[in-house]
JSON list of C-alpha atoms in Angstrom, two decimals:
[
{"chain": "A", "resi": 13, "resn": "MET", "atom": "CA", "xyz": [-11.27, -34.87, 212.99]},
{"chain": "A", "resi": 14, "resn": "THR", "atom": "CA", "xyz": [-11.38, -30.83, 211.95]},
{"chain": "A", "resi": 15, "resn": "ILE", "atom": "CA", "xyz": [-14.90, -29.97, 212.69]},
{"chain": "A", "resi": 16, "resn": "ALA", "atom": "CA", "xyz": [-14.40, -31.00, 216.16]},
{"chain": "A", "resi": 17, "resn": "ALA", "atom": "CA", "xyz": [-11.19, -29.44, 216.63]},
{"chain": "A", "resi": 18, "resn": "VAL", "atom": "CA", "xyz": [-13.79, -26.18, 215.43]},
{"chain": "A", "resi": 19, "resn": "ALA", "atom": "CA", "xyz": [-16.44, -26.76, 217.37]},
{"chain": "A", "resi": 20, "resn": "ALA", "atom": "CA", "xyz": [-14.07, -27.75, 220.14]},
{"chain": "A", "resi": 21, "resn": "THR", "atom": "CA", "xyz": [-11.88, -23.95, 219.63]},
{"chain": "A", "resi": 22, "resn": "MET", "atom": "CA", "xyz": [-14.88, -22.31, 219.35]},
{"chain": "A", "resi": 23, "resn": "SER", "atom": "CA", "xyz": [-17.01, -23.83, 222.41]},
{"chain": "A", "resi": 24, "resn": "VAL", "atom": "CA", "xyz": [-13.18, -22.94, 224.19]},
{"chain": "A", "resi": 25, "resn": "ASN", "atom": "CA", "xyz": [-13.40, -19.16, 223.32]},
{"chain": "A", "resi": 26, "resn": "ALA", "atom": "CA", "xyz": [-17.03, -18.74, 223.50]},
{"chain": "A", "resi": 27, "resn": "GLN", "atom": "CA", "xyz": [-19.20, -16.54, 226.01]},
{"chain": "A", "resi": 28, "resn": "VAL", "atom": "CA", "xyz": [-23.38, -17.07, 225.90]},
{"chain": "A", "resi": 29, "resn": "TYR", "atom": "CA", "xyz": [-24.98, -13.58, 227.79]},
{"chain": "A", "resi": 30, "resn": "VAL", "atom": "CA", "xyz": [-28.92, -13.07, 228.89]},
{"chain": "A", "resi": 31, "resn": "GLY", "atom": "CA", "xyz": [-30.71, -11.10, 229.43]},
{"chain": "A", "resi": 32, "resn": "GLY", "atom": "CA", "xyz": [-32.38, -8.12, 227.72]},
{"chain": "A", "resi": 33, "resn": "ALA", "atom": "CA", "xyz": [-35.34, -5.37, 228.81]},
{"chain": "A", "resi": 34, "resn": "LEU", "atom": "CA", "xyz": [-38.28, -4.44, 230.28]},
{"chain": "A", "resi": 35, "resn": "GLY", "atom": "CA", "xyz": [-41.00, -1.82, 229.57]},
{"chain": "A", "resi": 36, "resn": "LEU", "atom": "CA", "xyz": [-43.39, 0.06, 231.26]},
{"chain": "A", "resi": 37, "resn": "GLN", "atom": "CA", "xyz": [-44.97, 3.65, 229.47]},
{"chain": "A", "resi": 38, "resn": "SER", "atom": "CA", "xyz": [-48.35, 5.21, 231.14]},
{"chain": "A", "resi": 39, "resn": "VAL", "atom": "CA", "xyz": [-49.67, 8.16, 228.89]},
{"chain": "A", "resi": 40, "resn": "SER", "atom": "CA", "xyz": [-52.49, 10.47, 229.92]},
{"chain": "A", "resi": 41, "resn": "HIS", "atom": "CA", "xyz": [-54.75, 11.97, 227.71]},
{"chain": "A", "resi": 42, "resn": "ASP", "atom": "CA", "xyz": [-58.34, 13.93, 228.34]},
{"chain": "A", "resi": 43, "resn": "GLY", "atom": "CA", "xyz": [-58.78, 11.58, 231.65]},
{"chain": "A", "resi": 44, "resn": "GLU", "atom": "CA", "xyz": [-57.42, 7.78, 229.81]},
{"chain": "A", "resi": 45, "resn": "SER", "atom": "CA", "xyz": [-54.61, 6.91, 231.51]},
{"chain": "A", "resi": 46, "resn": "VAL", "atom": "CA", "xyz": [-53.40, 4.21, 229.20]},
{"chain": "A", "resi": 47, "resn": "THR", "atom": "CA", "xyz": [-50.62, 1.67, 230.57]},
{"chain": "A", "resi": 48, "resn": "THR", "atom": "CA", "xyz": [-48.50, -0.69, 228.39]},
{"chain": "A", "resi": 49, "resn": "TYR", "atom": "CA", "xyz": [-45.97, -2.56, 230.02]},
{"chain": "A", "resi": 50, "resn": "ALA", "atom": "CA", "xyz": [-43.40, -4.68, 227.22]},
{"chain": "A", "resi": 51, "resn": "ILE", "atom": "CA", "xyz": [-41.38, -8.21, 228.00]},
{"chain": "A", "resi": 52, "resn": "LEU", "atom": "CA", "xyz": [-37.88, -8.41, 226.01]},
{"chain": "A", "resi": 53, "resn": "PRO", "atom": "CA", "xyz": [-35.29, -11.83, 227.05]},
{"chain": "A", "resi": 54, "resn": "GLU", "atom": "CA", "xyz": [-32.10, -11.89, 225.33]},
{"chain": "A", "resi": 55, "resn": "VAL", "atom": "CA", "xyz": [-29.55, -14.33, 224.92]},
{"chain": "A", "resi": 56, "resn": "GLY", "atom": "CA", "xyz": [-26.56, -14.80, 223.23]},
{"chain": "A", "resi": 57, "resn": "TYR", "atom": "CA", "xyz": [-23.08, -16.04, 221.93]},
{"chain": "A", "resi": 58, "resn": "VAL", "atom": "CA", "xyz": [-19.92, -14.50, 221.71]},
{"chain": "A", "resi": 59, "resn": "LEU", "atom": "CA", "xyz": [-17.87, -15.75, 219.19]},
{"chain": "A", "resi": 60, "resn": "ASP", "atom": "CA", "xyz": [-14.60, -13.42, 219.18]},
{"chain": "A", "resi": 61, "resn": "ASP", "atom": "CA", "xyz": [-13.76, -10.19, 220.79]},
{"chain": "A", "resi": 62, "resn": "ASN", "atom": "CA", "xyz": [-15.72, -8.68, 217.62]},
{"chain": "A", "resi": 63, "resn": "TRP", "atom": "CA", "xyz": [-19.05, -10.96, 217.00]},
{"chain": "A", "resi": 64, "resn": "ALA", "atom": "CA", "xyz": [-21.92, -12.65, 218.09]},
{"chain": "A", "resi": 65, "resn": "LEU", "atom": "CA", "xyz": [-24.83, -14.28, 217.47]},
{"chain": "A", "resi": 66, "resn": "GLY", "atom": "CA", "xyz": [-28.18, -13.42, 219.00]},
{"chain": "A", "resi": 67, "resn": "VAL", "atom": "CA", "xyz": [-31.76, -13.06, 219.41]},
{"chain": "A", "resi": 68, "resn": "SER", "atom": "CA", "xyz": [-34.21, -11.33, 221.31]},
{"chain": "A", "resi": 69, "resn": "LEU", "atom": "CA", "xyz": [-38.14, -12.85, 221.85]},
{"chain": "A", "resi": 70, "resn": "GLY", "atom": "CA", "xyz": [-40.73, -10.41, 223.26]},
{"chain": "A", "resi": 71, "resn": "TYR", "atom": "CA", "xyz": [-44.22, -9.67, 224.32]},
{"chain": "A", "resi": 72, "resn": "SER", "atom": "CA", "xyz": [-45.68, -6.50, 225.16]},
{"chain": "A", "resi": 73, "resn": "LYS", "atom": "CA", "xyz": [-49.39, -5.54, 225.56]},
{"chain": "A", "resi": 74, "resn": "GLY", "atom": "CA", "xyz": [-51.27, -2.32, 225.83]},
{"chain": "A", "resi": 75, "resn": "THR", "atom": "CA", "xyz": [-54.41, -1.34, 224.77]},
{"chain": "A", "resi": 76, "resn": "SER", "atom": "CA", "xyz": [-55.00, 1.82, 221.50]},
{"chain": "A", "resi": 77, "resn": "ASN", "atom": "CA", "xyz": [-58.44, 3.65, 221.13]},
{"chain": "A", "resi": 78, "resn": "ASP", "atom": "CA", "xyz": [-59.81, 1.24, 223.58]},
{"chain": "A", "resi": 79, "resn": "VAL", "atom": "CA", "xyz": [-58.63, -1.46, 221.39]},
{"chain": "A", "resi": 80, "resn": "ASP", "atom": "CA", "xyz": [-56.56, -4.12, 223.56]},
{"chain": "A", "resi": 81, "resn": "VAL", "atom": "CA", "xyz": [-53.05, -5.12, 221.83]},
{"chain": "A", "resi": 82, "resn": "LYS", "atom": "CA", "xyz": [-50.90, -7.65, 222.01]},
{"chain": "A", "resi": 83, "resn": "VAL", "atom": "CA", "xyz": [-47.63, -8.30, 220.67]},
{"chain": "A", "resi": 84, "resn": "VAL", "atom": "CA", "xyz": [-44.86, -11.45, 219.87]},
{"chain": "A", "resi": 85, "resn": "THR", "atom": "CA", "xyz": [-41.40, -10.46, 218.34]},
{"chain": "A", "resi": 86, "resn": "VAL", "atom": "CA", "xyz": [-38.34, -12.26, 217.44]},
{"chain": "A", "resi": 87, "resn": "ASN", "atom": "CA", "xyz": [-35.53, -10.75, 216.34]},
{"chain": "A", "resi": 88, "resn": "PRO", "atom": "CA", "xyz": [-32.81, -12.95, 215.34]},
{"chain": "A", "resi": 89, "resn": "TYR", "atom": "CA", "xyz": [-28.77, -10.95, 214.77]},
{"chain": "A", "resi": 90, "resn": "ALA", "atom": "CA", "xyz": [-25.71, -10.84, 214.09]},
{"chain": "A", "resi": 91, "resn": "ARG", "atom": "CA", "xyz": [-23.48, -7.92, 216.34]},
{"chain": "A", "resi": 92, "resn": "TYR", "atom": "CA", "xyz": [-20.04, -6.85, 214.95]},
{"chain": "A", "resi": 93, "resn": "THR", "atom": "CA", "xyz": [-18.35, -4.63, 217.78]},
{"chain": "A", "resi": 94, "resn": "PHE", "atom": "CA", "xyz": [-16.62, -2.28, 216.37]},
{"chain": "A", "resi": 95, "resn": "ALA", "atom": "CA", "xyz": [-14.64, -0.38, 218.83]},
{"chain": "A", "resi": 96, "resn": "LYS", "atom": "CA", "xyz": [-13.83, -0.89, 222.36]},
{"chain": "A", "resi": 97, "resn": "PHE", "atom": "CA", "xyz": [-13.02, 1.66, 225.04]},
{"chain": "A", "resi": 98, "resn": "ASP", "atom": "CA", "xyz": [-11.97, 0.45, 228.53]},
{"chain": "A", "resi": 99, "resn": "LYS", "atom": "CA", "xyz": [-15.52, -0.80, 229.15]},
{"chain": "A", "resi": 100, "resn": "VAL", "atom": "CA", "xyz": [-17.97, 1.35, 227.31]},
{"chain": "A", "resi": 101, "resn": "ASN", "atom": "CA", "xyz": [-18.10, -1.19, 223.43]},
{"chain": "A", "resi": 102, "resn": "LEU", "atom": "CA", "xyz": [-19.85, -0.15, 220.55]},
{"chain": "A", "resi": 103, "resn": "PHE", "atom": "CA", "xyz": [-22.04, -2.32, 218.17]},
{"chain": "A", "resi": 104, "resn": "VAL", "atom": "CA", "xyz": [-24.27, -2.72, 215.76]},
{"chain": "A", "resi": 105, "resn": "ASP", "atom": "CA", "xyz": [-26.64, -5.54, 215.47]},
{"chain": "A", "resi": 106, "resn": "GLY", "atom": "CA", "xyz": [-27.80, -6.76, 212.47]},
{"chain": "A", "resi": 107, "resn": "GLY", "atom": "CA", "xyz": [-30.75, -8.88, 211.64]},
{"chain": "A", "resi": 108, "resn": "PHE", "atom": "CA", "xyz": [-34.33, -9.28, 210.49]},
{"chain": "A", "resi": 109, "resn": "GLY", "atom": "CA", "xyz": [-37.47, -9.32, 212.77]},
{"chain": "A", "resi": 110, "resn": "TYR", "atom": "CA", "xyz": [-41.46, -10.63, 212.79]},
{"chain": "A", "resi": 111, "resn": "SER", "atom": "CA", "xyz": [-43.54, -9.50, 215.09]},
{"chain": "A", "resi": 112, "resn": "ASN", "atom": "CA", "xyz": [-47.53, -10.43, 215.15]},
{"chain": "A", "resi": 113, "resn": "ALA", "atom": "CA", "xyz": [-50.04, -7.90, 216.49]},
{"chain": "A", "resi": 114, "resn": "ASP", "atom": "CA", "xyz": [-53.29, -8.63, 217.88]},
{"chain": "A", "resi": 115, "resn": "LEU", "atom": "CA", "xyz": [-55.11, -6.34, 217.91]},
{"chain": "A", "resi": 116, "resn": "ASP", "atom": "CA", "xyz": [-59.26, -7.87, 218.66]},
{"chain": "A", "resi": 117, "resn": "ALA", "atom": "CA", "xyz": [-60.50, -8.13, 215.93]},
{"chain": "A", "resi": 118, "resn": "TYR", "atom": "CA", "xyz": [-57.65, -8.57, 213.07]},
{"chain": "A", "resi": 119, "resn": "LYS", "atom": "CA", "xyz": [-53.88, -8.71, 213.08]},
{"chain": "A", "resi": 120, "resn": "VAL", "atom": "CA", "xyz": [-50.70, -7.30, 211.79]},
{"chain": "A", "resi": 121, "resn": "ASN", "atom": "CA", "xyz": [-47.78, -9.18, 210.48]},
{"chain": "A", "resi": 122, "resn": "THR", "atom": "CA", "xyz": [-44.32, -7.24, 210.94]},
{"chain": "A", "resi": 123, "resn": "TRP", "atom": "CA", "xyz": [-41.43, -8.33, 208.84]},
{"chain": "A", "resi": 124, "resn": "ASN", "atom": "CA", "xyz": [-37.85, -5.88, 209.23]},
{"chain": "A", "resi": 125, "resn": "VAL", "atom": "CA", "xyz": [-34.42, -6.35, 207.59]},
{"chain": "A", "resi": 126, "resn": "GLY", "atom": "CA", "xyz": [-31.81, -3.48, 209.46]},
{"chain": "A", "resi": 127, "resn": "LEU", "atom": "CA", "xyz": [-28.90, -2.66, 211.94]},
{"chain": "A", "resi": 128, "resn": "LYS", "atom": "CA", "xyz": [-29.64, -1.36, 215.22]},
{"chain": "A", "resi": 129, "resn": "PRO", "atom": "CA", "xyz": [-26.45, 0.77, 216.10]},
{"chain": "A", "resi": 130, "resn": "GLY", "atom": "CA", "xyz": [-25.47, 0.26, 220.56]},
{"chain": "A", "resi": 131, "resn": "VAL", "atom": "CA", "xyz": [-23.37, 0.58, 223.42]},
{"chain": "A", "resi": 132, "resn": "ALA", "atom": "CA", "xyz": [-22.35, -1.68, 225.88]},
{"chain": "A", "resi": 133, "resn": "VAL", "atom": "CA", "xyz": [-21.48, -0.40, 228.95]},
{"chain": "A", "resi": 134, "resn": "ASN", "atom": "CA", "xyz": [-19.00, -3.87, 231.01]},
{"chain": "A", "resi": 135, "resn": "LEU", "atom": "CA", "xyz": [-19.99, -2.78, 234.89]},
{"chain": "A", "resi": 136, "resn": "ASN", "atom": "CA", "xyz": [-17.73, -5.61, 235.34]},
{"chain": "A", "resi": 137, "resn": "GLU", "atom": "CA", "xyz": [-15.80, -8.56, 234.36]},
{"chain": "A", "resi": 138, "resn": "LYS", "atom": "CA", "xyz": [-20.24, -10.89, 234.10]},
{"chain": "A", "resi": 139, "resn": "VAL", "atom": "CA", "xyz": [-22.60, -7.42, 234.41]},
{"chain": "A", "resi": 140, "resn": "SER", "atom": "CA", "xyz": [-23.44, -5.09, 231.13]},
{"chain": "A", "resi": 141, "resn": "PHE", "atom": "CA", "xyz": [-25.41, -2.45, 230.51]},
{"chain": "A", "resi": 142, "resn": "VAL", "atom": "CA", "xyz": [-26.65, -1.90, 226.49]},
{"chain": "A", "resi": 143, "resn": "ALA", "atom": "CA", "xyz": [-28.97, 0.31, 225.05]},
{"chain": "A", "resi": 144, "resn": "HIS", "atom": "CA", "xyz": [-29.96, 0.51, 221.68]},
{"chain": "A", "resi": 145, "resn": "LEU", "atom": "CA", "xyz": [-30.53, 2.95, 219.49]},
{"chain": "A", "resi": 146, "resn": "GLY", "atom": "CA", "xyz": [-32.26, 3.78, 215.09]},
{"chain": "A", "resi": 147, "resn": "PHE", "atom": "CA", "xyz": [-32.77, 1.35, 213.00]},
{"chain": "A", "resi": 148, "resn": "LEU", "atom": "CA", "xyz": [-31.80, 1.64, 209.67]},
{"chain": "A", "resi": 149, "resn": "GLY", "atom": "CA", "xyz": [-33.46, -0.76, 207.22]},
{"chain": "A", "resi": 150, "resn": "TYR", "atom": "CA", "xyz": [-36.69, -2.22, 205.14]},
{"chain": "A", "resi": 151, "resn": "GLU", "atom": "CA", "xyz": [-39.65, -2.84, 207.29]},
{"chain": "A", "resi": 152, "resn": "SER", "atom": "CA", "xyz": [-43.43, -4.01, 205.58]},
{"chain": "A", "resi": 153, "resn": "SER", "atom": "CA", "xyz": [-46.67, -4.20, 207.60]},
{"chain": "A", "resi": 154, "resn": "LYS", "atom": "CA", "xyz": [-49.87, -5.91, 206.66]},
{"chain": "A", "resi": 155, "resn": "ALA", "atom": "CA", "xyz": [-52.86, -6.09, 208.37]},
{"chain": "A", "resi": 156, "resn": "ASP", "atom": "CA", "xyz": [-54.42, -10.01, 208.23]},
{"chain": "A", "resi": 157, "resn": "ASN", "atom": "CA", "xyz": [-57.66, -9.19, 206.86]},
{"chain": "A", "resi": 158, "resn": "ASP", "atom": "CA", "xyz": [-58.92, -8.96, 202.79]},
{"chain": "A", "resi": 159, "resn": "GLY", "atom": "CA", "xyz": [-57.80, -5.57, 201.07]},
{"chain": "A", "resi": 160, "resn": "ALA", "atom": "CA", "xyz": [-55.32, -4.52, 203.48]},
{"chain": "A", "resi": 161, "resn": "LYS", "atom": "CA", "xyz": [-52.51, -2.91, 201.17]},
{"chain": "A", "resi": 162, "resn": "ALA", "atom": "CA", "xyz": [-49.08, -3.27, 203.29]},
{"chain": "A", "resi": 163, "resn": "TYR", "atom": "CA", "xyz": [-47.22, -0.75, 204.42]},
{"chain": "A", "resi": 164, "resn": "ASN", "atom": "CA", "xyz": [-43.60, -0.24, 203.64]},
{"chain": "A", "resi": 165, "resn": "THR", "atom": "CA", "xyz": [-40.38, 2.32, 205.02]},
{"chain": "A", "resi": 166, "resn": "PHE", "atom": "CA", "xyz": [-37.40, 2.48, 204.02]},
{"chain": "A", "resi": 167, "resn": "GLY", "atom": "CA", "xyz": [-34.97, 4.78, 205.92]},
{"chain": "A", "resi": 168, "resn": "LEU", "atom": "CA", "xyz": [-33.28, 5.32, 209.50]},
{"chain": "A", "resi": 169, "resn": "GLY", "atom": "CA", "xyz": [-35.83, 5.30, 211.95]},
{"chain": "A", "resi": 170, "resn": "VAL", "atom": "CA", "xyz": [-34.64, 7.08, 216.10]},
{"chain": "A", "resi": 171, "resn": "ASP", "atom": "CA", "xyz": [-38.01, 8.04, 218.06]},
{"chain": "A", "resi": 172, "resn": "ALA", "atom": "CA", "xyz": [-39.12, 6.33, 221.51]},
{"chain": "A", "resi": 173, "resn": "THR", "atom": "CA", "xyz": [-40.05, 2.95, 219.85]},
{"chain": "A", "resi": 174, "resn": "THR", "atom": "CA", "xyz": [-36.20, 2.68, 218.67]},
{"chain": "A", "resi": 175, "resn": "VAL", "atom": "CA", "xyz": [-34.80, 3.34, 221.55]},
{"chain": "A", "resi": 176, "resn": "ASN", "atom": "CA", "xyz": [-34.01, 0.38, 224.10]},
{"chain": "A", "resi": 177, "resn": "PHE", "atom": "CA", "xyz": [-31.74, -0.26, 227.46]},
{"chain": "A", "resi": 178, "resn": "GLY", "atom": "CA", "xyz": [-31.09, -3.61, 229.15]},
{"chain": "A", "resi": 179, "resn": "PHE", "atom": "CA", "xyz": [-28.63, -5.89, 231.34]},
{"chain": "A", "resi": 180, "resn": "TYR", "atom": "CA", "xyz": [-26.34, -8.47, 229.83]},
{"chain": "A", "resi": 181, "resn": "TYR", "atom": "CA", "xyz": [-25.40, -10.93, 232.38]},
{"chain": "A", "resi": 182, "resn": "ASN", "atom": "CA", "xyz": [-22.22, -13.10, 230.78]},
{"chain": "A", "resi": 183, "resn": "PHE", "atom": "CA", "xyz": [-21.41, -16.32, 231.67]}
]
């Protein structure tokens, strides 16, 4: 009976959001042009005023040094909103992620765990503009072939690969 009461309370106070980000990049160097696109849908569940759980799925495709690169990612997270100012919320996502990059001849598997700070601008009751900037944590990448060594990184990264923008629709 207690479990049913807790579940009912959570479902009344909870809110689902869907959204994500799209990316498109074109780089030209020495007469060659490379275009990369990314699709990053996301779904989450707001538990209370400060906490939410979500997952971001992603797919990107591009070319690097005449090699087609396809990347699939899965990133579940817990979001803590630590500051609210009228229509602007500051939050941090804590979670882990996995990505698999297919580079024609071999694959690269990457795992990470860490924190991603972000900001949400609530345009109205239903739509929010969201941005993430940076990553503080640990990441390990290893090619899926014999004799490959893992590349391990720990620290704070703030560059173009750690910045993304998107929109959410709140139900």
